[in-house]
Coordinates of C-alpha atoms in Angstrom, one line a residue:
M1 CA 7.9 -29.6 -0.2
G2 CA 6.3 -29.0 -3.6
Q3 CA 6.5 -25.7 -5.4
K4 CA 3.7 -23.4 -4.5
E5 CA 1.3 -22.3 -7.2
R6 CA 2.4 -19.0 -8.7
I7 CA -0.3 -16.3 -8.6
P8 CA 0.4 -13.9 -11.5
Q9 CA -2.8 -12.0 -10.8
L10 CA -1.0 -10.4 -7.8
D11 CA 0.9 -8.1 -10.2
I12 CA -2.5 -6.7 -11.3
Y13 CA -3.4 -6.2 -7.6
R14 CA -0.2 -4.2 -7.2
A15 CA -1.1 -2.2 -10.3
I16 CA -4.5 -1.2 -9.0
A17 CA -3.0 -0.3 -5.6
I18 CA -0.3 1.9 -7.2
F19 CA -3.0 3.6 -9.3
A20 CA -4.7 4.5 -6.0
V21 CA -1.5 5.7 -4.4
L22 CA -0.9 8.0 -7.4
A23 CA -4.6 9.2 -7.2
I24 CA -4.1 10.2 -3.5
H25 CA -0.9 12.1 -4.3
A26 CA -2.1 13.7 -7.5
T27 CA -5.2 15.1 -5.7
S28 CA -3.4 16.0 -2.4
R29 CA -3.4 19.7 -3.0
T30 CA -6.9 19.9 -4.5
L31 CA -8.7 19.5 -1.1
A32 CA -7.3 22.9 0.0
E33 CA -7.4 24.5 -3.5
T34 CA -11.0 23.6 -4.4
L35 CA -12.7 23.9 -1.1
D36 CA -16.1 25.7 -1.4
T37 CA -16.2 25.0 -5.2
S38 CA -18.1 22.5 -7.2
M39 CA -14.9 20.6 -7.9
F40 CA -14.2 19.9 -4.2
H41 CA -16.6 16.9 -3.8
P42 CA -15.3 14.9 -6.8
F43 CA -11.7 15.4 -5.8
L44 CA -12.4 14.6 -2.2
F45 CA -14.1 11.4 -3.3
I46 CA -11.1 10.3 -5.4
N47 CA -8.7 11.2 -2.6
K48 CA -10.5 9.5 0.3
F49 CA -12.0 6.6 -1.6
S50 CA -8.4 5.7 -2.7
Q51 CA -7.2 5.6 0.9
F52 CA -7.3 1.8 0.7
A53 CA -4.0 1.9 -1.2
V54 CA -1.4 1.5 1.6
P55 CA -3.5 -1.0 3.6
S56 CA -3.9 -3.1 0.4
F57 CA -0.1 -3.2 -0.1
V58 CA 0.3 -4.2 3.6
F59 CA -2.3 -6.9 3.1
L60 CA -0.5 -8.1 0.0
S61 CA 2.8 -8.2 1.9
G62 CA 1.3 -10.3 4.6
F63 CA -0.3 -12.6 2.0
V64 CA 2.9 -13.1 -0.1
L65 CA 5.1 -13.7 3.0
F66 CA 2.9 -16.3 4.6
Y67 CA 2.0 -17.9 1.3
N68 CA 5.7 -18.4 0.5
Y69 CA 7.0 -19.3 4.0
I70 CA 4.2 -21.0 5.9
D71 CA 5.3 -24.5 4.9
R72 CA 9.1 -23.8 5.1
P73 CA 11.1 -24.8 8.1
L74 CA 12.0 -21.7 10.1
G75 CA 15.7 -22.2 10.4
G76 CA 18.8 -20.0 10.3
K77 CA 19.3 -20.5 6.6
T78 CA 15.7 -19.5 5.8
L79 CA 15.9 -16.4 8.0
G80 CA 19.3 -15.5 6.6
K81 CA 18.0 -15.6 3.0
F82 CA 14.8 -13.8 4.0
Y83 CA 16.6 -10.8 5.6
S84 CA 19.4 -10.7 3.0
R85 CA 16.8 -10.3 0.2
R86 CA 15.0 -7.5 2.2
L87 CA 18.3 -5.7 2.7
I88 CA 19.1 -5.9 -1.0
Y89 CA 15.8 -5.2 -2.5
I90 CA 14.0 -3.0 0.0
I91 CA 16.4 -1.2 2.4
V92 CA 19.1 -0.4 -0.2
P93 CA 16.6 1.3 -2.6
Y94 CA 15.0 3.0 0.4
V95 CA 18.3 4.5 1.5
M96 CA 19.1 5.6 -2.0
F97 CA 15.8 7.4 -2.5
S98 CA 16.0 8.9 1.0
L99 CA 19.3 10.5 0.0
F100 CA 17.8 11.7 -3.2
Y101 CA 14.7 13.3 -1.6
F102 CA 16.9 14.7 1.2
A103 CA 19.0 16.5 -1.5
L104 CA 15.8 17.6 -3.2
K105 CA 14.4 19.0 0.0
M106 CA 17.6 20.8 1.0
T107 CA 17.9 22.3 -2.5
A108 CA 14.3 23.5 -2.6
G109 CA 14.6 25.0 0.9
H110 CA 18.0 26.5 0.2
T111 CA 19.3 24.9 3.4
W112 CA 22.6 23.4 2.3
G113 CA 24.3 26.2 4.3
L114 CA 23.3 24.5 7.6
P115 CA 26.2 23.2 9.8
P116 CA 27.3 19.7 8.7
A117 CA 26.4 18.3 12.1
E118 CA 22.8 19.6 11.7
L119 CA 22.5 18.2 8.1
A120 CA 23.8 14.8 9.3
S121 CA 21.3 14.9 12.2
K122 CA 18.4 15.7 9.8
L123 CA 19.4 13.0 7.4
G124 CA 19.7 10.4 10.2
K125 CA 16.2 11.4 11.5
Y126 CA 14.8 11.1 8.0
L127 CA 16.3 7.7 7.4
W128 CA 15.1 6.4 10.8
T129 CA 11.5 7.7 10.6
G130 CA 10.9 7.5 6.8
T131 CA 10.3 11.2 6.5
A132 CA 12.8 12.3 3.8
Y133 CA 9.6 12.6 1.7
T134 CA 6.0 12.1 2.6
H135 CA 5.6 8.7 1.0
L136 CA 8.6 6.9 2.5
Y137 CA 6.9 6.1 5.8
Y138 CA 5.5 3.0 4.0
V139 CA 8.9 1.4 3.8
I140 CA 9.4 1.9 7.6
I141 CA 6.1 0.2 8.2
I142 CA 7.1 -2.8 6.0
I143 CA 10.5 -3.0 7.7
Q144 CA 8.7 -3.3 11.1
F145 CA 6.6 -6.2 9.7
Y146 CA 9.7 -7.9 8.4
I147 CA 11.2 -7.7 11.9
L148 CA 8.0 -9.2 13.4
F149 CA 7.4 -11.7 10.7
P150 CA 9.5 -14.6 12.0
L151 CA 7.7 -14.5 15.3
M152 CA 4.3 -14.4 13.6
L153 CA 5.3 -17.2 11.2
W154 CA 6.6 -19.4 14.1
C155 CA 3.2 -18.9 15.9
L156 CA 1.2 -20.0 12.9
Q157 CA 3.4 -22.9 12.1
K158 CA 3.1 -24.2 15.7
V159 CA -0.6 -23.7 15.8
R160 CA -1.9 -23.6 12.2
R161 CA -5.6 -23.1 13.2
L162 CA -4.5 -19.8 14.8
A163 CA -4.5 -18.4 11.3
A164 CA -8.3 -18.4 11.3
W165 CA -8.2 -16.0 14.2
A166 CA -5.4 -13.9 12.8
P167 CA -7.6 -11.1 11.4
I168 CA -9.5 -10.8 14.7
I169 CA -6.2 -10.7 16.6
G170 CA -5.0 -8.0 14.2
L171 CA -8.1 -6.0 14.7
L172 CA -7.9 -6.2 18.5
L173 CA -4.3 -5.2 18.6
Q174 CA -4.8 -2.4 16.1
W175 CA -7.9 -1.0 17.8
G176 CA -6.4 -1.4 21.2
F177 CA -3.6 0.9 20.0
V178 CA -6.0 3.3 18.3
L179 CA -8.0 3.7 21.6
L180 CA -4.8 4.0 23.7
N181 CA -3.3 6.5 21.3
K182 CA -6.5 8.6 21.4
Y183 CA -6.5 8.6 25.2
M184 CA -2.8 9.5 25.4
V185 CA -3.0 12.3 22.8
T186 CA -6.2 13.7 24.4
H187 CA -4.5 13.9 27.8
D188 CA -1.2 15.2 26.2
Y189 CA 0.9 12.2 27.3
W190 CA 2.4 11.6 23.9
H191 CA 2.1 12.7 20.3
L192 CA 3.1 9.8 18.1
S193 CA 3.1 9.6 14.3
K194 CA 0.9 6.5 14.4
G195 CA 0.6 6.3 10.6
S196 CA 4.3 5.1 10.6
L197 CA 3.7 2.3 13.1
A198 CA 3.1 -1.2 12.0
I199 CA 0.5 -1.8 14.7
T200 CA -1.8 0.7 12.9
Y201 CA -1.9 -1.8 10.0
F202 CA -2.1 -5.1 11.9
S203 CA -5.6 -6.0 10.7
Y204 CA -4.5 -5.9 7.0
F205 CA -1.3 -7.8 7.5
L206 CA -2.9 -10.6 9.5
L207 CA -5.9 -10.8 7.1
G208 CA -3.3 -11.4 4.4
A209 CA -1.7 -14.1 6.6
A210 CA -5.1 -15.8 7.1
V211 CA -6.0 -15.7 3.4
A212 CA -2.5 -17.1 2.5
V213 CA -2.7 -20.0 4.9
Y214 CA -6.2 -21.0 3.7
Y215 CA -5.8 -19.9 0.1
S216 CA -6.4 -23.3 -1.4
S217 CA -9.8 -23.7 0.3
L218 CA -10.7 -19.9 0.0
K219 CA -10.0 -19.7 -3.8
K220 CA -13.5 -20.7 -4.8
W221 CA -14.9 -17.9 -2.7
L222 CA -12.2 -15.3 -3.6
I223 CA -12.2 -15.7 -7.3
P224 CA -15.5 -14.8 -9.2
T225 CA -16.3 -17.5 -11.7
R226 CA -19.4 -18.7 -13.6
E227 CA -19.2 -21.9 -11.6
G228 CA -19.3 -19.8 -8.4
W229 CA -22.4 -18.0 -9.6
R230 CA -24.0 -21.3 -10.4
T231 CA -23.2 -22.7 -6.9
G232 CA -24.7 -19.8 -5.1
K233 CA -21.7 -17.7 -4.3
G234 CA -22.9 -14.7 -6.4
P235 CA -25.1 -13.2 -3.7
V236 CA -22.1 -13.2 -1.2
W237 CA -20.0 -11.4 -3.8
I238 CA -22.7 -8.8 -4.5
V239 CA -23.1 -8.1 -0.7
L240 CA -19.3 -7.8 -0.4
W241 CA -19.1 -5.2 -3.2
L242 CA -22.1 -3.3 -1.9
L243 CA -20.6 -3.1 1.6
W244 CA -17.3 -2.0 0.0
I245 CA -18.9 0.8 -1.9
A246 CA -21.1 1.8 1.1
A247 CA -18.2 1.9 3.5
G248 CA -16.1 4.0 1.1
V249 CA -18.9 6.4 0.4
I250 CA -19.7 6.9 4.1
H251 CA -16.0 7.5 4.8
V252 CA -15.9 10.2 2.0
E253 CA -19.1 11.8 3.2
L254 CA -17.9 12.0 6.8
W255 CA -14.9 14.0 5.5
F256 CA -17.1 16.1 3.2
N257 CA -19.2 17.2 6.2
N258 CA -16.1 17.9 8.2
Y259 CA -14.5 20.1 5.4
S260 CA -17.6 21.9 4.1
K261 CA -20.0 22.0 7.1
K262 CA -17.3 22.0 9.8
T263 CA -19.1 19.0 11.4
V264 CA -17.3 17.7 14.4
I265 CA -17.7 14.1 15.4
N266 CA -15.6 11.6 17.3
S267 CA -12.4 10.8 15.3
L268 CA -13.1 7.1 15.8
W269 CA -15.8 7.2 13.2
Y270 CA -13.3 8.2 10.6
E271 CA -11.0 5.4 11.8
A272 CA -13.8 2.8 11.8
F273 CA -15.1 3.5 8.2
S274 CA -11.5 3.8 6.9
N275 CA -10.7 0.5 8.4
I276 CA -13.8 -1.3 7.2
H277 CA -13.4 0.1 3.7
A278 CA -9.7 -0.8 3.5
L279 CA -10.3 -4.4 4.8
L280 CA -13.1 -5.0 2.2
S281 CA -10.8 -3.4 -0.4
C282 CA -8.2 -6.1 0.2
I283 CA -10.6 -8.8 -0.9
V284 CA -12.4 -6.8 -3.6
L285 CA -9.0 -5.9 -5.2
M286 CA -8.1 -9.5 -5.3
Q287 CA -11.3 -10.3 -7.1
I288 CA -10.8 -7.5 -9.6
S289 CA -7.3 -8.7 -10.2
F290 CA -8.5 -12.2 -11.2
L291 CA -11.3 -10.8 -13.3
L292 CA -8.9 -8.5 -15.2
Y293 CA -6.2 -11.1 -15.6
G294 CA -8.5 -13.5 -17.4
A295 CA -6.5 -15.9 -19.5
G296 CA -3.4 -13.7 -19.1
R297 CA -3.0 -13.0 -22.8
S298 CA -4.7 -9.7 -23.5
L299 CA -2.7 -6.4 -24.0
L300 CA -4.5 -4.9 -21.0
T301 CA -3.4 -7.8 -18.8
R302 CA 0.2 -7.6 -20.0
L303 CA 0.3 -3.8 -19.4
L304 CA -1.2 -4.1 -15.9
V305 CA 1.2 -6.9 -15.0
S306 CA 4.1 -4.8 -16.1
V307 CA 2.9 -1.8 -14.0
G308 CA 2.4 -4.1 -11.0
A309 CA 5.9 -5.7 -11.4
C310 CA 7.4 -2.2 -11.4
S311 CA 5.1 -0.9 -8.6
F312 CA 7.8 -0.6 -5.9
G313 CA 10.0 1.5 -8.2
I314 CA 7.0 3.6 -9.3
Y315 CA 6.1 4.2 -5.7
L316 CA 9.6 5.4 -4.9
L317 CA 10.1 7.6 -7.9
H318 CA 6.7 9.2 -8.7
P319 CA 6.7 12.0 -6.1
A320 CA 9.8 13.5 -7.7
L321 CA 8.0 13.6 -11.1
L322 CA 5.0 15.2 -9.4
Y323 CA 7.2 17.7 -7.7
F324 CA 8.7 18.9 -11.0
Y325 CA 5.4 18.7 -12.9
R326 CA 3.8 21.0 -10.3
R327 CA 6.4 23.6 -11.0
L328 CA 5.0 24.1 -14.5
P329 CA 2.9 27.2 -14.9
L330 CA -0.7 25.9 -15.3
H331 CA -3.5 28.4 -15.8
G332 CA -7.2 28.4 -16.8
G333 CA -10.6 27.6 -15.4
S334 CA -12.0 24.5 -13.7
L335 CA -11.6 22.3 -16.9
A336 CA -8.0 23.3 -17.2
Y337 CA -7.4 22.7 -13.5
T338 CA -9.0 19.2 -13.7
A339 CA -6.9 18.5 -16.8
G340 CA -3.8 19.6 -14.9
I341 CA -4.6 17.2 -12.0
V342 CA -5.2 14.3 -14.4
G343 CA -2.0 15.2 -16.2
G344 CA -0.1 15.0 -12.9
W345 CA -1.5 11.5 -12.3
L346 CA -0.5 10.4 -15.9
V347 CA 3.0 12.0 -15.6
A348 CA 3.6 10.3 -12.3
L349 CA 2.4 6.9 -13.6
L350 CA 3.7 6.8 -17.1
G351 CA 7.0 8.6 -16.4
S352 CA 7.8 6.4 -13.4
W353 CA 6.8 3.3 -15.2
L354 CA 8.9 4.1 -18.3
V355 CA 12.0 5.0 -16.2
V356 CA 11.7 1.9 -14.0
S357 CA 10.9 -0.6 -16.8
I358 CA 13.8 0.7 -19.0
A359 CA 16.2 0.6 -16.1
F360 CA 15.3 -3.0 -15.3
R361 CA 15.6 -3.9 -19.0
Y362 CA 19.0 -2.2 -19.7
V363 CA 20.7 -1.5 -16.4
K364 CA 21.9 -4.6 -14.6
P365 CA 22.3 -2.9 -11.1
A366 CA 18.9 -1.2 -11.3
W367 CA 17.9 -3.2 -8.2
I368 CA 20.1 -0.7 -6.2
I369 CA 17.6 2.0 -7.0
F370 CA 14.3 0.2 -7.7
G371 CA 14.4 -3.1 -5.9
S372 CA 13.7 -6.5 -7.2
A373 CA 13.5 -6.8 -11.0
P374 CA 10.2 -8.1 -12.6
Q375 CA 10.2 -11.8 -13.2
K376 CA 10.4 -13.3 -16.6
P377 CA 7.2 -15.0 -17.7
K378 CA 6.9 -18.6 -16.5
S379 CA 9.9 -18.2 -14.3
E380 CA 9.9 -19.6 -10.8
A381 CA 8.1 -17.3 -8.4
K382 CA 10.2 -15.5 -5.8
H383 CA 8.3 -12.7 -4.1
T384 CA 10.0 -10.1 -2.0
G385 CA 6.8 -9.3 -0.2

């Protein structure tokens, strides 16, 4: 089997997605703090429009996994290597940061005096559910996909054309669960944290699988080029981007009416436009990544690639920097408040990026904390998904 073409643009994809994650977290408090002020709508727009972040990472995981493994024989050696890499580069850092955030939470709440058995029970629950801090649920989602991946891979290897139907299958499974969950919650049968369940993200993961399997033939549609414009693909790209913007704006406005006018509508409308916007974002972000990468030689490209390569470490670390940043006494009017929120985003990004990149450069066992190290230029591609 020949070596698959490496796609360096995916690091820029990761960078854009991590920018959105940080935007959500940096503006998380603004929705309550600025309600009924002129600042509320802009902050709401940033927060809700950026909700494509986690679905985009899930899409990318699906794409990378199927792109790298679809043509490999599914044997014990392959599976052993697959799971050993995930244990080393995903689960070990997850456990380390869960312990860190557990200690931070216990210190902030002055609860170290609880009985040891209760502390151990809390920690065990946090590790199992990804709730040691608000962002760690994502790792639990990805672990669930890693467990399911060999079965999905086997299915697509046995019936390759099934990949064309994978996004539809993902949508049916995801929305079947959404409807079931709404019914069960409404009738008080259960109260699940559905945001931590992989099935809530099936449409994105399986869209990534489909794009990966047919990548060689889809490239000319996915990557905006002058040749593509000349051959009539431009109108399709324009419609895609307009639909992406429209879905995102409608999703934001639904929330704006809910917050400011107390409008009550069926929750499925929020789910639907969030899902549509996130699915379109998966493709639009890929196009933006190729456009920004260009020839791969500009300073902007190199910086974005570096951020993307460090994105998992940035994801794990940035809430701690935001936590300490928010303890600073910030005062002033609306301009100062806005500057404070922007400052939080910058501190979370630049501080995390600096720490992670320096760690990978100078600390050999940095993988224990931050996962897989960035690849050297022109090195053989080995994605962790």
